[in-house]
mmCIF file of C-alpha atoms and ligand atoms in Angstrom:
data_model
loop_
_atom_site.group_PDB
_atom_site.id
_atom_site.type_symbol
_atom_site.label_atom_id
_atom_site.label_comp_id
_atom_site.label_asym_id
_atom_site.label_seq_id
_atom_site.Cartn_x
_atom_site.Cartn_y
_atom_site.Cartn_z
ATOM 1 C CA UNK A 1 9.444 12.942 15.334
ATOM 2 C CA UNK A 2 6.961 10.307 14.103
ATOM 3 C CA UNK A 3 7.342 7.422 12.562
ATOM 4 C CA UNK A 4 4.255 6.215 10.668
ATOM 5 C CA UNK A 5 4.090 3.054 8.916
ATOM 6 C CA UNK A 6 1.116 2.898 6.193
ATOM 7 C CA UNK A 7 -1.037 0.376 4.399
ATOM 8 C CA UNK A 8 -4.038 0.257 2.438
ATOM 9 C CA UNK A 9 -5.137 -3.942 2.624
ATOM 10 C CA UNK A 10 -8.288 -5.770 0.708
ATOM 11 C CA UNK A 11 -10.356 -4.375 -2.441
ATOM 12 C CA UNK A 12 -9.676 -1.115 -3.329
ATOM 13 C CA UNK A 13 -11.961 1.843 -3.452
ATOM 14 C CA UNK A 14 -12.461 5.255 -4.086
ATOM 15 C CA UNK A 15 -10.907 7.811 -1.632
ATOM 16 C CA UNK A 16 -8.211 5.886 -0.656
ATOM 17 C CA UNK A 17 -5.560 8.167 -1.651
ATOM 18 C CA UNK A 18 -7.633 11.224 -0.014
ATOM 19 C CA UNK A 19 -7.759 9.368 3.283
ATOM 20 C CA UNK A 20 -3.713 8.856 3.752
ATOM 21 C CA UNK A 21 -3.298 12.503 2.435
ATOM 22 C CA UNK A 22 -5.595 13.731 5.076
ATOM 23 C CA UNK A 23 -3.584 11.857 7.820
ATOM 24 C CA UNK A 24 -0.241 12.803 6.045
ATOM 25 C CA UNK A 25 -1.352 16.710 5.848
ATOM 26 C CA UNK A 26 -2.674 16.845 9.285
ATOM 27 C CA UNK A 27 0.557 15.645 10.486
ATOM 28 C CA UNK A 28 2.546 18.209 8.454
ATOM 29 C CA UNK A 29 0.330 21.311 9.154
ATOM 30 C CA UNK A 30 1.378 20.247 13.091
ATOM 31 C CA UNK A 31 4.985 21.619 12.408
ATOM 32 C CA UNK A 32 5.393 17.473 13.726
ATOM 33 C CA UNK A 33 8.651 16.042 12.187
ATOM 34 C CA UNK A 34 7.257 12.870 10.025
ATOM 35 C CA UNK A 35 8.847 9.397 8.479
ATOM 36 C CA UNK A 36 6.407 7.914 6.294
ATOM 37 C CA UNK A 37 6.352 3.912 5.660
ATOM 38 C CA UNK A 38 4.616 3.060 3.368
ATOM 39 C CA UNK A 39 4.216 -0.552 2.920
ATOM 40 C CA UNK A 40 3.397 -2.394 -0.411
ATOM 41 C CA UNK A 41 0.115 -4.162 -1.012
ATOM 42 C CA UNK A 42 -0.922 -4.458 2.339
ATOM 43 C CA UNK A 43 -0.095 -6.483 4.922
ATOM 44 C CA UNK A 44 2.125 -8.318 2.682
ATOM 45 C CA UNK A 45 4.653 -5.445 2.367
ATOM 46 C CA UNK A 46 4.483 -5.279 6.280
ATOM 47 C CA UNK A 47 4.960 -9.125 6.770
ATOM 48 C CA UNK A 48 8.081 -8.602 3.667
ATOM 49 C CA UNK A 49 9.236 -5.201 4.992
ATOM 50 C CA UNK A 50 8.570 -4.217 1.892
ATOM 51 C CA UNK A 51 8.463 -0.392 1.824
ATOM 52 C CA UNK A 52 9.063 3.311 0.541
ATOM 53 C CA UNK A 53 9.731 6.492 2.079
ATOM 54 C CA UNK A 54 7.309 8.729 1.588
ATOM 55 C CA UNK A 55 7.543 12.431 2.258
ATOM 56 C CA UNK A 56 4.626 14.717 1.934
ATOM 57 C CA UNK A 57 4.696 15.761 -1.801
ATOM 58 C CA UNK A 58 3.668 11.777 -2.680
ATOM 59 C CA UNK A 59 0.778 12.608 -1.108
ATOM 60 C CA UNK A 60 -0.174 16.164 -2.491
ATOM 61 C CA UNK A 61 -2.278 16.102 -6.042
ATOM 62 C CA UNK A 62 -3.895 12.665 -4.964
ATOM 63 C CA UNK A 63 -7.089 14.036 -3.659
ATOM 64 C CA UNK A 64 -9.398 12.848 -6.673
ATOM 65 C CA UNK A 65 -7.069 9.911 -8.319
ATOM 66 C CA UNK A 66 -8.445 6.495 -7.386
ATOM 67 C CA UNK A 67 -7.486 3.557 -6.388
ATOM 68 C CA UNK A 68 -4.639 3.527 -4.024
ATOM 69 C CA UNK A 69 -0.574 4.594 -3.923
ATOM 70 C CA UNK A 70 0.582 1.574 -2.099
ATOM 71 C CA UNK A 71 -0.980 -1.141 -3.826
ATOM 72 C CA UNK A 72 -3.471 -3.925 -1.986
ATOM 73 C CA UNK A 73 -4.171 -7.527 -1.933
ATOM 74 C CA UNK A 74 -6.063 -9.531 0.584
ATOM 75 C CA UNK A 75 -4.480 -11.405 3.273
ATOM 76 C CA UNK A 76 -7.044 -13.387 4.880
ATOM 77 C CA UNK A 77 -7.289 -13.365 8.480
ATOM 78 C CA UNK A 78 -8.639 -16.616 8.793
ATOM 79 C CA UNK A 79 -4.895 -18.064 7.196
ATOM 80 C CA UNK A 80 -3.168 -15.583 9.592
ATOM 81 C CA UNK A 81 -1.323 -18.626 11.872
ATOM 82 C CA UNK A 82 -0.874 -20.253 8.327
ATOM 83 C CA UNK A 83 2.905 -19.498 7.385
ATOM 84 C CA UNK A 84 4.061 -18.034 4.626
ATOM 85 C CA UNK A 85 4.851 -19.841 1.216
ATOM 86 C CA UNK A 86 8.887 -19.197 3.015
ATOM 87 C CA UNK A 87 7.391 -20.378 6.295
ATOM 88 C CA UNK A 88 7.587 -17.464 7.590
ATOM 89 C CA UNK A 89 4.828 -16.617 11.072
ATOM 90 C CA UNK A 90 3.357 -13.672 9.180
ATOM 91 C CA UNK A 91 2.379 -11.963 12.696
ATOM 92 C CA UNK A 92 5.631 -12.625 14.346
ATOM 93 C CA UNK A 93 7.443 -10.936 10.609
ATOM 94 C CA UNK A 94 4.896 -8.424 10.951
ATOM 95 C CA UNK A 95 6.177 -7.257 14.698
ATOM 96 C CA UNK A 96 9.694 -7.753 13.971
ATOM 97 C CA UNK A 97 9.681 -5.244 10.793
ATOM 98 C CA UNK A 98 7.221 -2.590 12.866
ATOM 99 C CA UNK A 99 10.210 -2.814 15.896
ATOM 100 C CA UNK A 100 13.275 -3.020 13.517
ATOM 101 C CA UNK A 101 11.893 0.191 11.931
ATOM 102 C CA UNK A 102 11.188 1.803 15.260
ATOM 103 C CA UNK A 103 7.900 2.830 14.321
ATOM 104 C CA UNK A 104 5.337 4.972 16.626
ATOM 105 C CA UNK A 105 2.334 3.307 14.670
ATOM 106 C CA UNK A 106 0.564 1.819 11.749
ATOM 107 C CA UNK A 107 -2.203 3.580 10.077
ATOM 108 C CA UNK A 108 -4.573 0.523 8.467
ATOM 109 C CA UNK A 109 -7.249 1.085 5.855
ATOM 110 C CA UNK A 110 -9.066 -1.662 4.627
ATOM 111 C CA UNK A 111 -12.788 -3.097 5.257
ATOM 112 C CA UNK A 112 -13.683 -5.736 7.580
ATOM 113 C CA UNK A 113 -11.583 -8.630 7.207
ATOM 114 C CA UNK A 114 -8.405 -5.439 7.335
ATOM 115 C CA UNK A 115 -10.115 -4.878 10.694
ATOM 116 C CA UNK A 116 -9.599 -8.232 12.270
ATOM 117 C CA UNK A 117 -5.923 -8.650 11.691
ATOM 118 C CA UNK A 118 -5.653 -4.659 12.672
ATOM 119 C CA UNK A 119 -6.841 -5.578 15.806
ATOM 120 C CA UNK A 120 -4.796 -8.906 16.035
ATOM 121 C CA UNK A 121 -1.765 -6.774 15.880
ATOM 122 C CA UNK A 122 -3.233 -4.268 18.445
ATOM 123 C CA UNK A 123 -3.458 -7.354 20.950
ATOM 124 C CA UNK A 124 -0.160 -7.986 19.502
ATOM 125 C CA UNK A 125 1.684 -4.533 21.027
ATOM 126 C CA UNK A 126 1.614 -2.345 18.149
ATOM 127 C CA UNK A 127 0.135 1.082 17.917
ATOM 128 C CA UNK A 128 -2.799 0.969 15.138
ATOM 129 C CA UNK A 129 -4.747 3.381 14.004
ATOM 130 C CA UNK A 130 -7.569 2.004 11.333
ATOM 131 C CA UNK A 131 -9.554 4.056 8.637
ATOM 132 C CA UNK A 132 -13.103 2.093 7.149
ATOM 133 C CA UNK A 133 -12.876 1.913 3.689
ATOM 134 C CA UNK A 134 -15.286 -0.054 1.502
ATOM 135 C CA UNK A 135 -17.905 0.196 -0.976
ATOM 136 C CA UNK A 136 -20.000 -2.155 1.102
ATOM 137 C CA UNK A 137 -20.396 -0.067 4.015
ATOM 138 C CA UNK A 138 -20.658 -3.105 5.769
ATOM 139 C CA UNK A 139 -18.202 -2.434 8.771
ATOM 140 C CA UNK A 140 -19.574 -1.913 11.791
ATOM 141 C CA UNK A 141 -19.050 0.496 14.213
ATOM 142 C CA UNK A 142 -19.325 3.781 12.228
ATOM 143 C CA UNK A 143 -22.420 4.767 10.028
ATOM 144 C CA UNK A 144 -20.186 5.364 6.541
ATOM 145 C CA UNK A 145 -17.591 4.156 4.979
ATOM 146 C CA UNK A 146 -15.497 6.170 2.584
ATOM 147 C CA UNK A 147 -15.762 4.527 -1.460
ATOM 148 C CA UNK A 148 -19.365 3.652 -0.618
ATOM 149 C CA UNK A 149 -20.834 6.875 -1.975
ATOM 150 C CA UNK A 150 -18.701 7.312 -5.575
ATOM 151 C CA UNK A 151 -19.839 3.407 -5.557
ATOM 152 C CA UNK A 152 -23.342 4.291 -4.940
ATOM 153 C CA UNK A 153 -22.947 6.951 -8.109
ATOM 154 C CA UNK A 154 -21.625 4.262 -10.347
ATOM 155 C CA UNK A 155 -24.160 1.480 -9.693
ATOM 156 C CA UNK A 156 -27.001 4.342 -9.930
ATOM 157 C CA UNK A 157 -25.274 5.357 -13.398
ATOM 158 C CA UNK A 158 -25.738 1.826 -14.830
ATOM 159 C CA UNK A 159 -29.160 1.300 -13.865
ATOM 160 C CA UNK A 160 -29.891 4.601 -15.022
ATOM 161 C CA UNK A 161 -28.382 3.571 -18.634
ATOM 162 C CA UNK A 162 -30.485 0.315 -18.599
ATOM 163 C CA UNK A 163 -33.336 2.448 -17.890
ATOM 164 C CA UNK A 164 -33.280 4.037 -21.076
ATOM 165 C CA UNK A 165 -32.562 0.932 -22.830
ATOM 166 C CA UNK A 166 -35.192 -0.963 -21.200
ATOM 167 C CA UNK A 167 -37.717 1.436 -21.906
ATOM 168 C CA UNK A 168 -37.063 0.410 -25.366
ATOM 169 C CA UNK A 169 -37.107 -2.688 -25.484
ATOM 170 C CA UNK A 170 -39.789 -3.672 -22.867
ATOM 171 C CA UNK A 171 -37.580 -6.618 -21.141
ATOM 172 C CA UNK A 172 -36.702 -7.783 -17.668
ATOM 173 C CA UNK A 173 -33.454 -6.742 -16.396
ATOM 174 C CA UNK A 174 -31.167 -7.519 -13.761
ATOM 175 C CA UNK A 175 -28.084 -5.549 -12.743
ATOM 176 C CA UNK A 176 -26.268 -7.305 -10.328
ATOM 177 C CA UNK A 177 -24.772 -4.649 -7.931
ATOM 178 C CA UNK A 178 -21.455 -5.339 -5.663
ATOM 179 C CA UNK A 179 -21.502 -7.066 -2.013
ATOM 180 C CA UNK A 180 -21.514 -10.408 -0.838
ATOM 181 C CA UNK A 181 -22.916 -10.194 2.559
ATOM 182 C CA UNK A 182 -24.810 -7.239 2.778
ATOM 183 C CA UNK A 183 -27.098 -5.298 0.264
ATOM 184 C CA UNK A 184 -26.532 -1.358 1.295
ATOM 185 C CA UNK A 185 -25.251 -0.564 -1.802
ATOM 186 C CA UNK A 186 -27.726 -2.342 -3.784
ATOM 187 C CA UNK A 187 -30.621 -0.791 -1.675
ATOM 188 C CA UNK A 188 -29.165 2.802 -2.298
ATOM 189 C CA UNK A 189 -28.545 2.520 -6.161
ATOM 190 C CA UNK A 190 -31.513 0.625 -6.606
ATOM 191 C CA UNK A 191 -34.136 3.379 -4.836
ATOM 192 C CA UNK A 192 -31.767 6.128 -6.394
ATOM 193 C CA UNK A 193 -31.754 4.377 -9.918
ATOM 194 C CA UNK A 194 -35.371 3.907 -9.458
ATOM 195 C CA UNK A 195 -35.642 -0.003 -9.741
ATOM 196 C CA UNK A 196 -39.003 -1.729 -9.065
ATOM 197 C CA UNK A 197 -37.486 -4.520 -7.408
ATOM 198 C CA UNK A 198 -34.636 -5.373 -5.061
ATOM 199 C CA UNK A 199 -32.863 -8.223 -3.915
ATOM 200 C CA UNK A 200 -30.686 -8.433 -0.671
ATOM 201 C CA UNK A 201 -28.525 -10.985 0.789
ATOM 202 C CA UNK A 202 -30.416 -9.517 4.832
ATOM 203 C CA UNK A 203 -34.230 -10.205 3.275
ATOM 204 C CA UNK A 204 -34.036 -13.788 0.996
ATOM 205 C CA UNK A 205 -36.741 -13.170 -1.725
ATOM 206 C CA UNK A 206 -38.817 -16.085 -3.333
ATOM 207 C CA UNK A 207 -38.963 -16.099 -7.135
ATOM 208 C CA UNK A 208 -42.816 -16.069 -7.309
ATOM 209 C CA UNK A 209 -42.813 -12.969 -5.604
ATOM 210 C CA UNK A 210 -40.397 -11.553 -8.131
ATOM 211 C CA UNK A 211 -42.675 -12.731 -10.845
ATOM 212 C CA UNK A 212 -45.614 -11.333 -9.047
ATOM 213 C CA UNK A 213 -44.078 -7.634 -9.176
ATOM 214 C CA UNK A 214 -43.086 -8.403 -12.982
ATOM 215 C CA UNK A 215 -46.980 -9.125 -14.011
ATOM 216 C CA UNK A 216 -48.342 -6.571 -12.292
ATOM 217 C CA UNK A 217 -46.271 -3.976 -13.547
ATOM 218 C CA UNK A 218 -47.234 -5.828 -16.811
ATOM 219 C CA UNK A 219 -50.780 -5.277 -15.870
ATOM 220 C CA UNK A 220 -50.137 -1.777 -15.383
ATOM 221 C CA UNK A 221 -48.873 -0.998 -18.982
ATOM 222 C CA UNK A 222 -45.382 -0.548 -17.872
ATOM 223 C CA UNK A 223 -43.586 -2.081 -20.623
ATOM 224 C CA UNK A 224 -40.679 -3.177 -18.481
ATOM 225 C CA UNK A 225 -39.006 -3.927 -15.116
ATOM 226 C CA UNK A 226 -35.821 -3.473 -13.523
ATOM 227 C CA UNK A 227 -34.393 -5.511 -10.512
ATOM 228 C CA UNK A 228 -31.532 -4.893 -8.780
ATOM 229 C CA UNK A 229 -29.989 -8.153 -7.355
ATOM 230 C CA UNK A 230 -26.598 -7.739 -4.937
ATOM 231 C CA UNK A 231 -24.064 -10.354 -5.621
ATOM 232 C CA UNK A 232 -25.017 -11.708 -2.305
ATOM 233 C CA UNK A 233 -28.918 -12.077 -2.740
ATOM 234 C CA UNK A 234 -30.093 -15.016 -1.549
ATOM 235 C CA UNK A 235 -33.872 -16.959 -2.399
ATOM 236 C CA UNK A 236 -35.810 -18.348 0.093
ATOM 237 C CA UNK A 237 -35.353 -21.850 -0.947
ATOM 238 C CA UNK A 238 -31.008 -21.002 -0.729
ATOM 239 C CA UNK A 239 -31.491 -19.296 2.709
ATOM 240 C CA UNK A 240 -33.451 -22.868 4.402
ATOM 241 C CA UNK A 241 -30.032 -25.438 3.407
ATOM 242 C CA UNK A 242 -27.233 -25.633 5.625
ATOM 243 C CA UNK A 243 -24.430 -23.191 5.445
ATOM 244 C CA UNK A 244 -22.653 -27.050 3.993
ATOM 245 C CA UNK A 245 -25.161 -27.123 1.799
ATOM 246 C CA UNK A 246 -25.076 -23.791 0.031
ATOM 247 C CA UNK A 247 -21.472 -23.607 0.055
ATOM 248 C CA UNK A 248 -22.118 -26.863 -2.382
ATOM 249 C CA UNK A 249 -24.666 -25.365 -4.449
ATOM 250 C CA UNK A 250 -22.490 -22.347 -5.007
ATOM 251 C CA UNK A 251 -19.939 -24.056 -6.060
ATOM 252 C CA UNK A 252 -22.093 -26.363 -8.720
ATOM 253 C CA UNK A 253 -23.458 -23.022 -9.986
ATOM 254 C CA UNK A 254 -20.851 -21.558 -11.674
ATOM 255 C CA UNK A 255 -22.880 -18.287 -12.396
ATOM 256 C CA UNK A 256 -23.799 -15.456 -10.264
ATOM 257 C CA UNK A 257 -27.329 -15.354 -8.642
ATOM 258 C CA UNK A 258 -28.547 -13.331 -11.373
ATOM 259 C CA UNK A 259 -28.266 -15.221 -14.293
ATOM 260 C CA UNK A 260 -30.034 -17.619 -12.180
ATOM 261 C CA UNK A 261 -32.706 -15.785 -11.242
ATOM 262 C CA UNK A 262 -32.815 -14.782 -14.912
ATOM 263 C CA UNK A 263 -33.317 -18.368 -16.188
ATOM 264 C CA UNK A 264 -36.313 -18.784 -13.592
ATOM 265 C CA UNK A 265 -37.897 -16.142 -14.968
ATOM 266 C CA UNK A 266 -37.573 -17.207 -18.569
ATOM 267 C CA UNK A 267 -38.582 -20.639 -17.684
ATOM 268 C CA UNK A 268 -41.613 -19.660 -16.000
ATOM 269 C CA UNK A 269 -43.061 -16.676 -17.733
ATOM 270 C CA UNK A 270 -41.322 -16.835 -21.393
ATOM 271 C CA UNK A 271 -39.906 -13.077 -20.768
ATOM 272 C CA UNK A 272 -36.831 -11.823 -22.499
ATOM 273 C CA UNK A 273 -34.517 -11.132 -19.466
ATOM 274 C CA UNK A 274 -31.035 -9.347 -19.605
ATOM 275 C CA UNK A 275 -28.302 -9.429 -17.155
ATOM 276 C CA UNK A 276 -25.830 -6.045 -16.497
ATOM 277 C CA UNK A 277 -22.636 -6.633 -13.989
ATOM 278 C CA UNK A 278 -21.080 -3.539 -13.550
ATOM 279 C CA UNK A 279 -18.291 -5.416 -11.290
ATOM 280 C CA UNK A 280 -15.561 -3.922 -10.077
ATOM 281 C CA UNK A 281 -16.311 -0.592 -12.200
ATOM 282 C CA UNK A 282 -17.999 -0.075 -8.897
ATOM 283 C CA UNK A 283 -14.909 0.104 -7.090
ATOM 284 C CA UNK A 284 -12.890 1.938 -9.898
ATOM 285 C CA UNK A 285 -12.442 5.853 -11.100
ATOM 286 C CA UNK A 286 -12.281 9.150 -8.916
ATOM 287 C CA UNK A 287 -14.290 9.474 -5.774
ATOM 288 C CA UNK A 288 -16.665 11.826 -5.907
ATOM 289 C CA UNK A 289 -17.105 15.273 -3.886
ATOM 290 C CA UNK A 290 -18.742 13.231 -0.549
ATOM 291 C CA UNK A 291 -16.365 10.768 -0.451
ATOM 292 C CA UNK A 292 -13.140 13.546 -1.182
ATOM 293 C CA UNK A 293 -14.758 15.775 1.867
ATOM 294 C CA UNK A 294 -15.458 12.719 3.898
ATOM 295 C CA UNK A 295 -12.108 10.446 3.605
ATOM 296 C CA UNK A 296 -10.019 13.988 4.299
ATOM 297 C CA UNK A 297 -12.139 14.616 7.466
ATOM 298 C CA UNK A 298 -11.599 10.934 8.892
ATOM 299 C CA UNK A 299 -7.781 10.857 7.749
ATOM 300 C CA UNK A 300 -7.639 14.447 9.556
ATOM 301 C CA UNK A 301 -8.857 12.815 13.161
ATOM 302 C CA UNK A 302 -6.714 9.942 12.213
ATOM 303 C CA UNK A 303 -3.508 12.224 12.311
ATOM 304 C CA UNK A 304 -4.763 14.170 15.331
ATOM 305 C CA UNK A 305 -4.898 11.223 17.093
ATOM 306 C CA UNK A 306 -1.527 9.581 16.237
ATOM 307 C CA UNK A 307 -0.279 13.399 17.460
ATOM 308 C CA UNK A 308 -2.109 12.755 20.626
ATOM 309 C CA UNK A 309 -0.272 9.079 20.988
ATOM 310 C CA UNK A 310 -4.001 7.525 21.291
ATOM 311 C CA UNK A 311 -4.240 4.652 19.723
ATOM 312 C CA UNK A 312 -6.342 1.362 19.104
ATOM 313 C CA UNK A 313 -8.757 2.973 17.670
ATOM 314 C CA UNK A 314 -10.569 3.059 14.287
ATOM 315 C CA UNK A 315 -11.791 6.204 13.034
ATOM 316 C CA UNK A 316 -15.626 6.395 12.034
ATOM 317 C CA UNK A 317 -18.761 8.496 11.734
ATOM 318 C CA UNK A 318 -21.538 8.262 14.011
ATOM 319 C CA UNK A 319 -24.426 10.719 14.124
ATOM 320 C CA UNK A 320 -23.150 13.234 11.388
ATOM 321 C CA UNK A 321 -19.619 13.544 13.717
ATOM 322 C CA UNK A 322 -16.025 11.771 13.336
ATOM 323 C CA UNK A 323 -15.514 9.801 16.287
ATOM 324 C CA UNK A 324 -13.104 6.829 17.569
ATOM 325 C CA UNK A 325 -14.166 3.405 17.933
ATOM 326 C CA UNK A 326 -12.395 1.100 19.905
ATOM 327 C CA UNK A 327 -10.912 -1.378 17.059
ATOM 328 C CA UNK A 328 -11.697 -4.304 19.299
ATOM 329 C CA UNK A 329 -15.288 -3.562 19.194
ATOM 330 C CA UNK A 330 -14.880 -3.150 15.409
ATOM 331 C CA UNK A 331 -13.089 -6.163 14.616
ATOM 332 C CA UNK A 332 -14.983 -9.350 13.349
ATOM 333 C CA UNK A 333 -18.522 -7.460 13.095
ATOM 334 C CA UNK A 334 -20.799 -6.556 10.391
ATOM 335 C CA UNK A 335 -23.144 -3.746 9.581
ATOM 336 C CA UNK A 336 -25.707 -5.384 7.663
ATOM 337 C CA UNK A 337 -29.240 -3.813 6.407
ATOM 338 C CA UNK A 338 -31.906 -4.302 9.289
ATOM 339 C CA UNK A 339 -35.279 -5.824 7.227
ATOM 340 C CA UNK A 340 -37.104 -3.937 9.705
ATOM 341 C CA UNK A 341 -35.230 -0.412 8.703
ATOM 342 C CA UNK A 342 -37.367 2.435 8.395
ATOM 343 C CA UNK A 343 -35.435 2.782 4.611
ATOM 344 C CA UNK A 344 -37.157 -0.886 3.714
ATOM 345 C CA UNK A 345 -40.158 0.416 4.780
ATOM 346 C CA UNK A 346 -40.483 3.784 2.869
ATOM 347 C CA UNK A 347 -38.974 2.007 -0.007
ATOM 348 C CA UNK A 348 -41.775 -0.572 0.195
ATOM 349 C CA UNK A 349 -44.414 2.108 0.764
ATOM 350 C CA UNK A 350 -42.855 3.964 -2.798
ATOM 351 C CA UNK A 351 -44.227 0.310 -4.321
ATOM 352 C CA UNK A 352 -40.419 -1.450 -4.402
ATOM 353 C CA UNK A 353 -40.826 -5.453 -4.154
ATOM 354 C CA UNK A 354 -37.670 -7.025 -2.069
ATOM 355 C CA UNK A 355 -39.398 -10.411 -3.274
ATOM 356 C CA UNK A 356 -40.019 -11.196 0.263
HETATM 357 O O1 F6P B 401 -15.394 -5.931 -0.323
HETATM 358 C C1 F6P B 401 -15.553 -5.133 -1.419
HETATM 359 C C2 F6P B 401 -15.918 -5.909 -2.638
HETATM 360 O O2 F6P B 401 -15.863 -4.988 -3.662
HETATM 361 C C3 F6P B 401 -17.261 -6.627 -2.606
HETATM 362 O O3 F6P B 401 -18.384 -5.815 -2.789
HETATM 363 C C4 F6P B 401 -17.076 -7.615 -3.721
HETATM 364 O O4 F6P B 401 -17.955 -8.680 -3.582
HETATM 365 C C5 F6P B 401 -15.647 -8.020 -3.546
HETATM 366 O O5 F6P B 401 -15.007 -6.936 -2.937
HETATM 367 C C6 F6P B 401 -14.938 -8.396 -4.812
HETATM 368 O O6 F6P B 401 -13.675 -8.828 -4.477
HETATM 369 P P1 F6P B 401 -12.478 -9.102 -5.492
HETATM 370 O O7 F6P B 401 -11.920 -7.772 -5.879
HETATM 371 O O8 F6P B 401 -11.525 -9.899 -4.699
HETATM 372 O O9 F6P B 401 -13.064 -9.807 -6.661
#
């Protein structure tokens, strides 16, 4: 008999569902007797004890539905020592509820800051097993996340609608695609949704470079010109002040970097510019095929591990195979976009401007 505590912690994303349901079937298709926990938005239900039993027909039909059966919120690790609003020691609640229930282990999916407390409670004494989820693909230690590709397909489907628009109306415009720190989703949807230029928070662009690309394409005839900014993009100018000093500018803002960007241009070339967020439509809807296939296969090595009592480990894809990563490699890294990639390269040889 197992006894499995679950959680799904941080934004949501697609294949969320398919993930636990590959862990839950594995375990099933064993013959292995299984308790399910499943704990309620995250770490919070863990820290509360606030659960459900879950047998495996909650899981079965959940393959394509998004978002997630257990609910999320965040619980930063950075306020983990801070107590509760009770006063409760959220680690110490977190322990206590994993021994009063007499679990085997916790199965964790969330993105990076997930990672850090997973491995917190893996220092702690408890058996984890994690599972990357993210649209940001940002975690480091395995070379996809699950979400990132139905993400990918959504931010590719709104700059393909602008496209047609655009062609239109000959303008400048902007979608602002999802991530704060790092820019592989914009650099995906942006070469797939064919945009001309593309900002990244790993390659800080400078606005008269941005310009240049607009003009020449103006040169060329082409009556308009599409950029694809991440939330995280960052100029040249932003990327010199102190981390102090951003933080302050950010905070005077009050828009997103695009609508900045967007009222540089204006200023200094007169052009009509538009601004598209697709938000967290990124995040939202059915995962597609790649990310059903891919979730399963990682929530499958997930449950053949917990039936092999190996734990600590988060499970990821390196070099077109599942493998385990040892979560306290994992915990407290990023993957970020190298500006040196061989992808940044070809994309700059196709004729896309990063604005660097
Ligand atoms: O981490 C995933 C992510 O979707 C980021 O790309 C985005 O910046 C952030 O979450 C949005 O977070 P929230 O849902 O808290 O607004």
């Amino acid at each position: 008999m197992k006894r499995i505590g679950m959680l799904t912690s941080g934004g949501d994303c697609q294949a969320l569902n398919a993930a636990m349901r590959g862990v839950v079937k594995t375990l099933v298709h064993s013959g292995e007797e299984v308790e399910v926990y499943g704990f309620q938005d995250g770490y919070k239900g863990l820290i509360y004890c606030n659960f459900q039993m879950l047998t495996g027909s909650d899981f079965s039909g959940i393959l394509t539905k998004g978002g997630t059966i257990l609910g999320t919120s965040r619980t930063p690790f950075k306020m983990i020592d801070e107590p509760t609003p009770e006063g409760l020691n959220k680690v110490e609640e977190m322990k206590r509820n994993y021994t009063k229930l007499k679990l085997d282990c916790l199965v964790i999916l969330g993105g990076n800051g997930t990672h850090k407390t997973a491995n917190r409670l893996r220092q702690e004494g408890l058996n984890v097993v994690t599972l990357p989820k993210t649209i940001d693909n940002d975690l480091w230690g395995t070379d996809m996340t699950f979400g990132f590709q139905s993400a990918v397909d959504i931010a590719t489907n709104a700059i393909d609608c602008i496209h047609t628009t655009a062609s239109s109306h000959g303008r400048v415009f902007i979608v602002e695609v999802m991530g704060h720190k790092v820019g592989w989703l914009t650099l995906n949807a942006g070469m797939a949704g064919g945009a001309d230029i593309i900002l990244l928070p790993e390659i800080p662009y400078d606005v008269d470079k941005v310009i240049e690309k607009i003009e020449e394409r103006d040169k060329k005839g082409c009556r308009f010109t599409i950029v694809a900014v991440a939330e995280g993009a960052i100029s040249k100018e932003d990327a010199a002040l102190s981390k102090k000093e951003y933080k302050k500018k950010l905070e005077k803002r009050k828009v997103s970097v695009s609508y900045e960007l967007a009222e540089q241009i204006l200023k200094k070339t007169g052009r009509e510019v538009r601004v598209t967020v697709p938000g967290h439509m990124q995040r939202g809807g059915s995962p597609c095929p790649y990310d059903r296939v891919f979730a399963s296969r990682l929530g499958a090595e997930a449950g053949n591990l917990i039936l092999k009592g190996q734990y600590g480990f988060m499970v990821g894809y390196k070099n077109r195979e599942i493998v385990k990563v040892s979560l306290e490699d994992v915990a407290g890294k990023l993957k970020y976009v190298d500006p040196d990639a061989s992808i940044i390269k070809e994309a700059k040889l196709l004729g896309i401007s990063f604005g660097d």
